[in-house]
Each structure stands twice: as structure tokens, then as C-alpha cells.
Amino acid sequence: MAQLFPPVATTLARAGLLGGAALLLGGLGLLVALPFTPHVTRQDVTVEQPVQFSHAHHVGGLGLDCRNCHTGAERSRFAGLPPTQTCMACHSQLWTNAAILAPVRESLARDVPLRWVRVHRLPDYVYFDHSIHVAKGVGCSTCHGAVDRMQQLRQAAPLTMGWCLDCHRDPAPNLRPREAVYDMRWTPPPDQRARGEALIRDYMIRTEHLTDCSRCHR
């Protein structure tokens, strides 16, 4: 009987099947990993702003409190972005003609708000409230990182569901006294576990319900 295929055909067929399987598994692995990459989470990605505001200068250098610009952090879901008038409260006296502040001066003159680009963005189906986290002793740097050392603000944490749930399952390591919430240089003390557990009781945090779906999805 005549041989229809050369001996190498079997090897090629096996290689093709193995290659196809590897390609399929690689594609599935990429789909699984993609949601956790900076391309999706935007972790450590900086964005172009209308004014390249330096948190390192204003917070780290001058010692401005977060609430000077983000006035809603303690009483609202949203921390808020500063209006032009907040910037000009200082810059009507300081660096009034600096080139970098030209968009601020134009915004004031035209009475048109600066269009700041949001850095920390959560999906529309996620409910997040700044005020409750602040009230329960979660510090700004816990989620936003060391903004006092950032020339350009970036998202320091992945802000994924798993990252949030890690804290909701065990909040004690991340809780601090309320007077330290806005302290960018705060670091957990050696006995943070004991202190955090005590703060859970002091703040009356009901840990048994922190992972309920309705906490973040309403």
C-alpha cells in the first residue's frame, strides 16, 4: 500500500496540536491576568492634568492638609476636587505670574472651572464613601499612597475588588487613630494588631457585615 504522508507528517501534526493547545492556554491565561494589570487597574499610571500640580511640593514641602483642597472627604462620598478659587487663595499673592499657573489665571478670568482628570476611578457599579472610611480610621495614605512624595499624582493601589476585600476581611492592620488619618508619614506601630482590634471596638465596626455584597454594590 502506498504511503500517503511522509514520516515527518506525524511529527508536524503533533507539533501543531501542541502549539494550538499552548496558544489556547496562553490566551486563557492572558484573559485571566489582564484585569490585574496596570493597563486595566491603572495602578502607577500618571495622567496629564490642566496644571501639573505637585503634591510633593504642596503636601510634603509646605505641609498642606488634604482637607484644604479635598473638602468633602470627611462629610461626603466624594473627597472633591478644588475649585479655581481655592488655588487663587494662595496664588493671588504667591507666584502670581508663574507660567505653569497660566491655566489657573485663565480659569479665574473666564469663570470656567479647571477640568481636572480623575486619577482614582471606580466602576459605576461600586459604591464607595470617603466619609465613612475617614470616620472609621482609614488614613488617606492607606489607599492613595505617599502622595506627599509624588510630583505627579498616580494611583498607588490596584483598587481591585480583591484588594478592597482584603481590608474588609481584616481591617485591624489598616486602622489608625482619627487624629492620624491625614498624616502622610504615619506607619503602623509594632503592636498594630492589638491597637487595630481595639479601634474596631472603639469605632464600633461590625466586621461580620463588612464583606456583605450590599456594602459596595447597591
PDB file of C-alpha atoms in Angstrom:
ATOM      1  CA  MET A   1       0.000   0.000   0.000  1.00  0.00           C
ATOM      2  CA  ALA A   2       1.368   3.397  -0.947  1.00  0.00           C
ATOM      3  CA  GLN A   3       2.215   5.767   1.897  1.00  0.00           C
ATOM      4  CA  LEU A   4       0.054   8.906   1.577  1.00  0.00           C
ATOM      5  CA  PHE A   5       2.014  11.079   4.057  1.00  0.00           C
ATOM      6  CA  PRO A   6       5.737  11.315   4.679  1.00  0.00           C
ATOM      7  CA  PRO A   7       7.085  10.226   8.107  1.00  0.00           C
ATOM      8  CA  VAL A   8       7.546  13.840   9.181  1.00  0.00           C
ATOM      9  CA  ALA A   9       3.800  14.452   8.886  1.00  0.00           C
ATOM     10  CA  THR A  10       3.123  12.770  12.233  1.00  0.00           C
ATOM     11  CA  THR A  11       5.667  14.979  13.951  1.00  0.00           C
ATOM     12  CA  LEU A  12       4.206  18.087  12.323  1.00  0.00           C
ATOM     13  CA  ALA A  13       0.674  17.096  13.337  1.00  0.00           C
ATOM     14  CA  ARG A  14       1.708  16.569  16.937  1.00  0.00           C
ATOM     15  CA  ALA A  15       3.592  19.872  16.976  1.00  0.00           C
ATOM     16  CA  GLY A  16       0.537  21.622  15.540  1.00  0.00           C
ATOM     17  CA  LEU A  17      -1.752  20.149  18.163  1.00  0.00           C
ATOM     18  CA  LEU A  18       0.654  21.045  20.981  1.00  0.00           C
ATOM     19  CA  GLY A  19       1.124  24.552  19.566  1.00  0.00           C
ATOM     20  CA  GLY A  20      -2.621  25.062  19.292  1.00  0.00           C
ATOM     21  CA  ALA A  21      -3.150  23.885  22.876  1.00  0.00           C
ATOM     22  CA  ALA A  22      -0.354  26.150  24.124  1.00  0.00           C
ATOM     23  CA  LEU A  23      -1.847  29.104  22.235  1.00  0.00           C
ATOM     24  CA  LEU A  24      -5.280  28.403  23.691  1.00  0.00           C
ATOM     25  CA  LEU A  25      -3.965  28.099  27.245  1.00  0.00           C
ATOM     26  CA  GLY A  26      -1.840  31.200  26.811  1.00  0.00           C
ATOM     27  CA  GLY A  27      -4.856  33.165  25.575  1.00  0.00           C
ATOM     28  CA  LEU A  28      -6.958  31.995  28.528  1.00  0.00           C
ATOM     29  CA  GLY A  29      -4.148  32.890  30.920  1.00  0.00           C
ATOM     30  CA  LEU A  30      -3.911  36.358  29.385  1.00  0.00           C
ATOM     31  CA  LEU A  31      -7.658  36.877  29.797  1.00  0.00           C
ATOM     32  CA  VAL A  32      -7.415  35.854  33.455  1.00  0.00           C
ATOM     33  CA  ALA A  33      -4.380  38.059  34.160  1.00  0.00           C
ATOM     34  CA  LEU A  34      -5.435  41.109  32.138  1.00  0.00           C
ATOM     35  CA  PRO A  35      -7.870  42.565  34.736  1.00  0.00           C
ATOM     36  CA  PHE A  36      -4.999  42.718  37.260  1.00  0.00           C
ATOM     37  CA  THR A  37      -2.504  44.503  35.007  1.00  0.00           C
ATOM     38  CA  PRO A  38      -1.861  48.281  35.175  1.00  0.00           C
ATOM     39  CA  HIS A  39      -3.428  48.535  31.714  1.00  0.00           C
ATOM     40  CA  VAL A  40      -6.779  47.828  33.369  1.00  0.00           C
ATOM     41  CA  THR A  41      -6.277  48.824  37.023  1.00  0.00           C
ATOM     42  CA  ARG A  42      -4.318  51.988  36.067  1.00  0.00           C
ATOM     43  CA  GLN A  43      -2.019  51.413  39.035  1.00  0.00           C
ATOM     44  CA  ASP A  44       1.077  53.679  38.910  1.00  0.00           C
ATOM     45  CA  VAL A  45      -0.215  55.401  35.756  1.00  0.00           C
ATOM     46  CA  THR A  46       0.133  59.193  35.689  1.00  0.00           C
ATOM     47  CA  VAL A  47      -2.199  61.345  33.620  1.00  0.00           C
ATOM     48  CA  GLU A  48      -1.850  64.763  32.037  1.00  0.00           C
ATOM     49  CA  GLN A  49      -3.596  67.451  34.075  1.00  0.00           C
ATOM     50  CA  PRO A  50      -4.514  71.018  33.064  1.00  0.00           C
ATOM     51  CA  VAL A  51      -1.986  72.130  35.698  1.00  0.00           C
ATOM     52  CA  GLN A  52       0.830  69.832  36.804  1.00  0.00           C
ATOM     53  CA  PHE A  53       0.069  70.223  40.498  1.00  0.00           C
ATOM     54  CA  SER A  54       2.804  68.785  42.708  1.00  0.00           C
ATOM     55  CA  HIS A  55       1.583  67.048  45.847  1.00  0.00           C
ATOM     56  CA  ALA A  56       5.235  66.589  46.836  1.00  0.00           C
ATOM     57  CA  HIS A  57       5.631  70.386  46.959  1.00  0.00           C
ATOM     58  CA  HIS A  58       2.289  71.351  48.466  1.00  0.00           C
ATOM     59  CA  VAL A  59       1.826  68.449  50.903  1.00  0.00           C
ATOM     60  CA  GLY A  60       5.349  67.196  51.528  1.00  0.00           C
ATOM     61  CA  GLY A  61       7.123  70.545  51.287  1.00  0.00           C
ATOM     62  CA  LEU A  62       4.595  73.096  52.528  1.00  0.00           C
ATOM     63  CA  GLY A  63       2.663  70.735  54.798  1.00  0.00           C
ATOM     64  CA  LEU A  64      -0.804  71.476  53.426  1.00  0.00           C
ATOM     65  CA  ASP A  65      -3.545  69.295  54.865  1.00  0.00           C
ATOM     66  CA  CYS A  66      -5.533  67.105  52.450  1.00  0.00           C
ATOM     67  CA  ARG A  67      -8.738  68.859  53.522  1.00  0.00           C
ATOM     68  CA  ASN A  68      -7.510  72.207  52.235  1.00  0.00           C
ATOM     69  CA  CYS A  69      -8.311  71.040  48.713  1.00  0.00           C
ATOM     70  CA  HIS A  70     -10.423  67.915  49.199  1.00  0.00           C
ATOM     71  CA  THR A  71     -13.106  69.442  51.377  1.00  0.00           C
ATOM     72  CA  GLY A  72     -15.655  66.643  51.081  1.00  0.00           C
ATOM     73  CA  ALA A  73     -13.517  63.817  52.457  1.00  0.00           C
ATOM     74  CA  GLU A  74     -14.985  63.969  55.974  1.00  0.00           C
ATOM     75  CA  ARG A  75     -18.657  64.512  55.154  1.00  0.00           C
ATOM     76  CA  SER A  76     -19.322  63.191  51.664  1.00  0.00           C
ATOM     77  CA  ARG A  77     -18.970  60.158  49.441  1.00  0.00           C
ATOM     78  CA  PHE A  78     -16.591  62.181  47.304  1.00  0.00           C
ATOM     79  CA  ALA A  79     -13.455  63.904  48.545  1.00  0.00           C
ATOM     80  CA  GLY A  80     -13.946  66.570  45.895  1.00  0.00           C
ATOM     81  CA  LEU A  81     -11.588  68.475  43.625  1.00  0.00           C
ATOM     82  CA  PRO A  82     -10.524  72.033  44.385  1.00  0.00           C
ATOM     83  CA  PRO A  83     -12.194  74.910  42.531  1.00  0.00           C
ATOM     84  CA  THR A  84     -10.040  77.605  40.967  1.00  0.00           C
ATOM     85  CA  GLN A  85     -10.788  79.927  43.883  1.00  0.00           C
ATOM     86  CA  THR A  86      -9.012  77.509  46.226  1.00  0.00           C
ATOM     87  CA  CYS A  87      -5.844  77.722  44.143  1.00  0.00           C
ATOM     88  CA  MET A  88      -6.049  81.503  43.862  1.00  0.00           C
ATOM     89  CA  ALA A  89      -6.499  81.928  47.616  1.00  0.00           C
ATOM     90  CA  CYS A  90      -2.722  81.463  47.756  1.00  0.00           C
ATOM     91  CA  HIS A  91      -1.620  82.250  44.212  1.00  0.00           C
ATOM     92  CA  SER A  92      -3.188  85.674  44.083  1.00  0.00           C
ATOM     93  CA  GLN A  93      -0.267  86.536  46.397  1.00  0.00           C
ATOM     94  CA  LEU A  94       2.390  83.946  45.553  1.00  0.00           C
ATOM     95  CA  TRP A  95       3.890  83.107  42.146  1.00  0.00           C
ATOM     96  CA  THR A  96       1.179  85.207  40.551  1.00  0.00           C
ATOM     97  CA  ASN A  97       2.868  85.356  37.142  1.00  0.00           C
ATOM     98  CA  ALA A  98       4.323  81.840  37.014  1.00  0.00           C
ATOM     99  CA  ALA A  99       3.899  80.309  33.560  1.00  0.00           C
ATOM    100  CA  ILE A 100       2.745  76.992  34.996  1.00  0.00           C
ATOM    101  CA  LEU A 101      -0.215  78.783  36.601  1.00  0.00           C
ATOM    102  CA  ALA A 102      -1.459  80.358  33.363  1.00  0.00           C
ATOM    103  CA  PRO A 103      -4.405  77.879  33.114  1.00  0.00           C
ATOM    104  CA  VAL A 104      -5.438  78.789  36.666  1.00  0.00           C
ATOM    105  CA  ARG A 105      -5.424  82.510  35.929  1.00  0.00           C
ATOM    106  CA  GLU A 106      -7.365  81.932  32.706  1.00  0.00           C
ATOM    107  CA  SER A 107      -9.899  79.763  34.554  1.00  0.00           C
ATOM    108  CA  LEU A 108     -10.493  82.552  37.059  1.00  0.00           C
ATOM    109  CA  ALA A 109     -10.704  85.271  34.429  1.00  0.00           C
ATOM    110  CA  ARG A 110     -13.166  83.336  32.272  1.00  0.00           C
ATOM    111  CA  ASP A 111     -15.054  81.857  35.232  1.00  0.00           C
ATOM    112  CA  VAL A 112     -14.656  78.390  33.714  1.00  0.00           C
ATOM    113  CA  PRO A 113     -13.643  75.537  36.068  1.00  0.00           C
ATOM    114  CA  LEU A 114     -10.411  73.673  35.503  1.00  0.00           C
ATOM    115  CA  ARG A 115     -11.100  70.236  34.056  1.00  0.00           C
ATOM    116  CA  TRP A 116      -9.062  68.055  36.374  1.00  0.00           C
ATOM    117  CA  VAL A 117      -8.640  64.459  35.211  1.00  0.00           C
ATOM    118  CA  ARG A 118      -9.734  61.893  37.780  1.00  0.00           C
ATOM    119  CA  VAL A 119      -6.885  59.595  38.815  1.00  0.00           C
ATOM    120  CA  HIS A 120      -8.706  57.203  41.154  1.00  0.00           C
ATOM    121  CA  ARG A 121     -11.705  55.812  39.305  1.00  0.00           C
ATOM    122  CA  LEU A 122     -14.026  53.049  40.447  1.00  0.00           C
ATOM    123  CA  PRO A 123     -16.623  51.337  38.223  1.00  0.00           C
ATOM    124  CA  ASP A 124     -20.125  52.816  38.261  1.00  0.00           C
ATOM    125  CA  TYR A 125     -21.475  49.712  39.997  1.00  0.00           C
ATOM    126  CA  VAL A 126     -19.187  50.218  43.015  1.00  0.00           C
ATOM    127  CA  TYR A 127     -20.423  52.314  45.938  1.00  0.00           C
ATOM    128  CA  PHE A 128     -17.619  53.980  47.878  1.00  0.00           C
ATOM    129  CA  ASP A 129     -17.965  56.593  50.623  1.00  0.00           C
ATOM    130  CA  HIS A 130     -14.937  58.596  51.723  1.00  0.00           C
ATOM    131  CA  SER A 131     -16.598  59.898  54.867  1.00  0.00           C
ATOM    132  CA  ILE A 132     -17.268  56.512  56.467  1.00  0.00           C
ATOM    133  CA  HIS A 133     -13.709  55.336  55.858  1.00  0.00           C
ATOM    134  CA  VAL A 134     -12.288  58.523  57.390  1.00  0.00           C
ATOM    135  CA  ALA A 135     -14.657  58.242  60.363  1.00  0.00           C
ATOM    136  CA  LYS A 136     -13.518  54.662  60.999  1.00  0.00           C
ATOM    137  CA  GLY A 137      -9.816  55.486  60.995  1.00  0.00           C
ATOM    138  CA  VAL A 138      -8.707  54.565  57.478  1.00  0.00           C
ATOM    139  CA  GLY A 139      -5.943  57.003  56.551  1.00  0.00           C
ATOM    140  CA  CYS A 140      -5.559  58.751  53.207  1.00  0.00           C
ATOM    141  CA  SER A 141      -2.200  57.110  52.536  1.00  0.00           C
ATOM    142  CA  THR A 142      -3.690  53.635  53.057  1.00  0.00           C
ATOM    143  CA  CYS A 143      -5.491  53.910  49.712  1.00  0.00           C
ATOM    144  CA  HIS A 144      -3.740  56.805  47.984  1.00  0.00           C
ATOM    145  CA  GLY A 145      -0.158  56.034  48.904  1.00  0.00           C
ATOM    146  CA  ALA A 146       2.544  58.530  49.860  1.00  0.00           C
ATOM    147  CA  VAL A 147       1.105  61.463  47.907  1.00  0.00           C
ATOM    148  CA  ASP A 148       3.452  63.784  49.818  1.00  0.00           C
ATOM    149  CA  ARG A 149       6.281  62.330  47.737  1.00  0.00           C
ATOM    150  CA  MET A 150       4.503  62.337  44.356  1.00  0.00           C
ATOM    151  CA  GLN A 151       5.441  65.055  41.888  1.00  0.00           C
ATOM    152  CA  GLN A 152       2.602  63.792  39.702  1.00  0.00           C
ATOM    153  CA  LEU A 153      -0.295  62.044  41.369  1.00  0.00           C
ATOM    154  CA  ARG A 154      -0.706  58.400  40.476  1.00  0.00           C
ATOM    155  CA  GLN A 155      -2.898  55.546  41.670  1.00  0.00           C
ATOM    156  CA  ALA A 156      -0.720  53.752  44.200  1.00  0.00           C
ATOM    157  CA  ALA A 157      -3.063  50.788  44.866  1.00  0.00           C
ATOM    158  CA  PRO A 158      -4.760  48.463  42.351  1.00  0.00           C
ATOM    159  CA  LEU A 159      -8.251  49.256  43.734  1.00  0.00           C
ATOM    160  CA  THR A 160      -9.457  45.826  42.652  1.00  0.00           C
ATOM    161  CA  MET A 161     -12.290  44.018  44.389  1.00  0.00           C
ATOM    162  CA  GLY A 162      -9.820  41.592  45.926  1.00  0.00           C
ATOM    163  CA  TRP A 163      -7.677  44.430  47.278  1.00  0.00           C
ATOM    164  CA  CYS A 164     -10.695  46.036  48.945  1.00  0.00           C
ATOM    165  CA  LEU A 165     -11.915  42.718  50.347  1.00  0.00           C
ATOM    166  CA  ASP A 166      -8.520  42.022  51.930  1.00  0.00           C
ATOM    167  CA  CYS A 167      -9.064  45.065  54.133  1.00  0.00           C
ATOM    168  CA  HIS A 168     -12.761  44.399  54.756  1.00  0.00           C
ATOM    169  CA  ARG A 169     -11.953  40.860  55.906  1.00  0.00           C
ATOM    170  CA  ASP A 170      -9.232  42.067  58.265  1.00  0.00           C
ATOM    171  CA  PRO A 171      -9.341  45.847  58.839  1.00  0.00           C
ATOM    172  CA  ALA A 172      -7.215  45.922  62.003  1.00  0.00           C
ATOM    173  CA  PRO A 173      -3.831  46.368  60.256  1.00  0.00           C
ATOM    174  CA  ASN A 174      -5.109  49.458  58.440  1.00  0.00           C
ATOM    175  CA  LEU A 175      -6.882  51.352  61.226  1.00  0.00           C
ATOM    176  CA  ARG A 176      -5.319  54.329  62.945  1.00  0.00           C
ATOM    177  CA  PRO A 177      -6.426  56.994  65.459  1.00  0.00           C
ATOM    178  CA  ARG A 178      -8.619  59.652  63.850  1.00  0.00           C
ATOM    179  CA  GLU A 179      -6.022  62.343  64.535  1.00  0.00           C
ATOM    180  CA  ALA A 180      -3.579  60.419  62.325  1.00  0.00           C
ATOM    181  CA  VAL A 181      -5.926  59.873  59.354  1.00  0.00           C
ATOM    182  CA  TYR A 182      -4.367  62.741  57.368  1.00  0.00           C
ATOM    183  CA  ASP A 183      -0.795  62.060  58.487  1.00  0.00           C
ATOM    184  CA  MET A 184       1.116  61.042  55.362  1.00  0.00           C
ATOM    185  CA  ARG A 185       4.093  59.794  57.393  1.00  0.00           C
ATOM    186  CA  TRP A 186       2.096  57.537  59.725  1.00  0.00           C
ATOM    187  CA  THR A 187       3.424  53.999  59.976  1.00  0.00           C
ATOM    188  CA  PRO A 188       1.867  51.102  61.900  1.00  0.00           C
ATOM    189  CA  PRO A 189       3.443  50.626  65.344  1.00  0.00           C
ATOM    190  CA  PRO A 190       4.854  47.238  66.353  1.00  0.00           C
ATOM    191  CA  ASP A 191       1.654  46.437  68.259  1.00  0.00           C
ATOM    192  CA  GLN A 192      -0.647  47.474  65.409  1.00  0.00           C
ATOM    193  CA  ARG A 193      -2.641  44.248  65.601  1.00  0.00           C
ATOM    194  CA  ALA A 194      -3.680  44.916  69.197  1.00  0.00           C
ATOM    195  CA  ARG A 195      -4.287  48.608  68.557  1.00  0.00           C
ATOM    196  CA  GLY A 196      -6.293  47.875  65.438  1.00  0.00           C
ATOM    197  CA  GLU A 197      -8.504  45.391  67.263  1.00  0.00           C
ATOM    198  CA  ALA A 198      -9.074  47.976  69.988  1.00  0.00           C
ATOM    199  CA  LEU A 199     -10.020  50.600  67.377  1.00  0.00           C
ATOM    200  CA  ILE A 200     -12.523  48.188  65.837  1.00  0.00           C
ATOM    201  CA  ARG A 201     -14.284  48.156  69.199  1.00  0.00           C
ATOM    202  CA  ASP A 202     -13.899  51.911  69.745  1.00  0.00           C
ATOM    203  CA  TYR A 203     -15.252  52.752  66.272  1.00  0.00           C
ATOM    204  CA  MET A 204     -18.000  50.128  66.670  1.00  0.00           C
ATOM    205  CA  ILE A 205     -17.126  48.484  63.349  1.00  0.00           C
ATOM    206  CA  ARG A 206     -19.352  45.473  62.671  1.00  0.00           C
ATOM    207  CA  THR A 207     -16.778  43.279  60.972  1.00  0.00           C
ATOM    208  CA  GLU A 208     -19.261  40.440  60.405  1.00  0.00           C
ATOM    209  CA  HIS A 209     -21.006  42.547  57.751  1.00  0.00           C
ATOM    210  CA  LEU A 210     -18.038  44.204  56.051  1.00  0.00           C
ATOM    211  CA  THR A 211     -17.990  41.623  53.270  1.00  0.00           C
ATOM    212  CA  ASP A 212     -21.731  41.725  52.561  1.00  0.00           C
ATOM    213  CA  CYS A 213     -22.301  42.364  48.856  1.00  0.00           C
ATOM    214  CA  SER A 214     -24.560  45.321  49.648  1.00  0.00           C
ATOM    215  CA  ARG A 215     -21.664  47.166  51.276  1.00  0.00           C
ATOM    216  CA  CYS A 216     -20.184  48.054  47.908  1.00  0.00           C
ATOM    217  CA  HIS A 217     -22.904  47.124  45.409  1.00  0.00           C
ATOM    218  CA  ARG A 218     -26.189  48.977  45.908  1.00  0.00           C
TER     219      ARG A 218
END
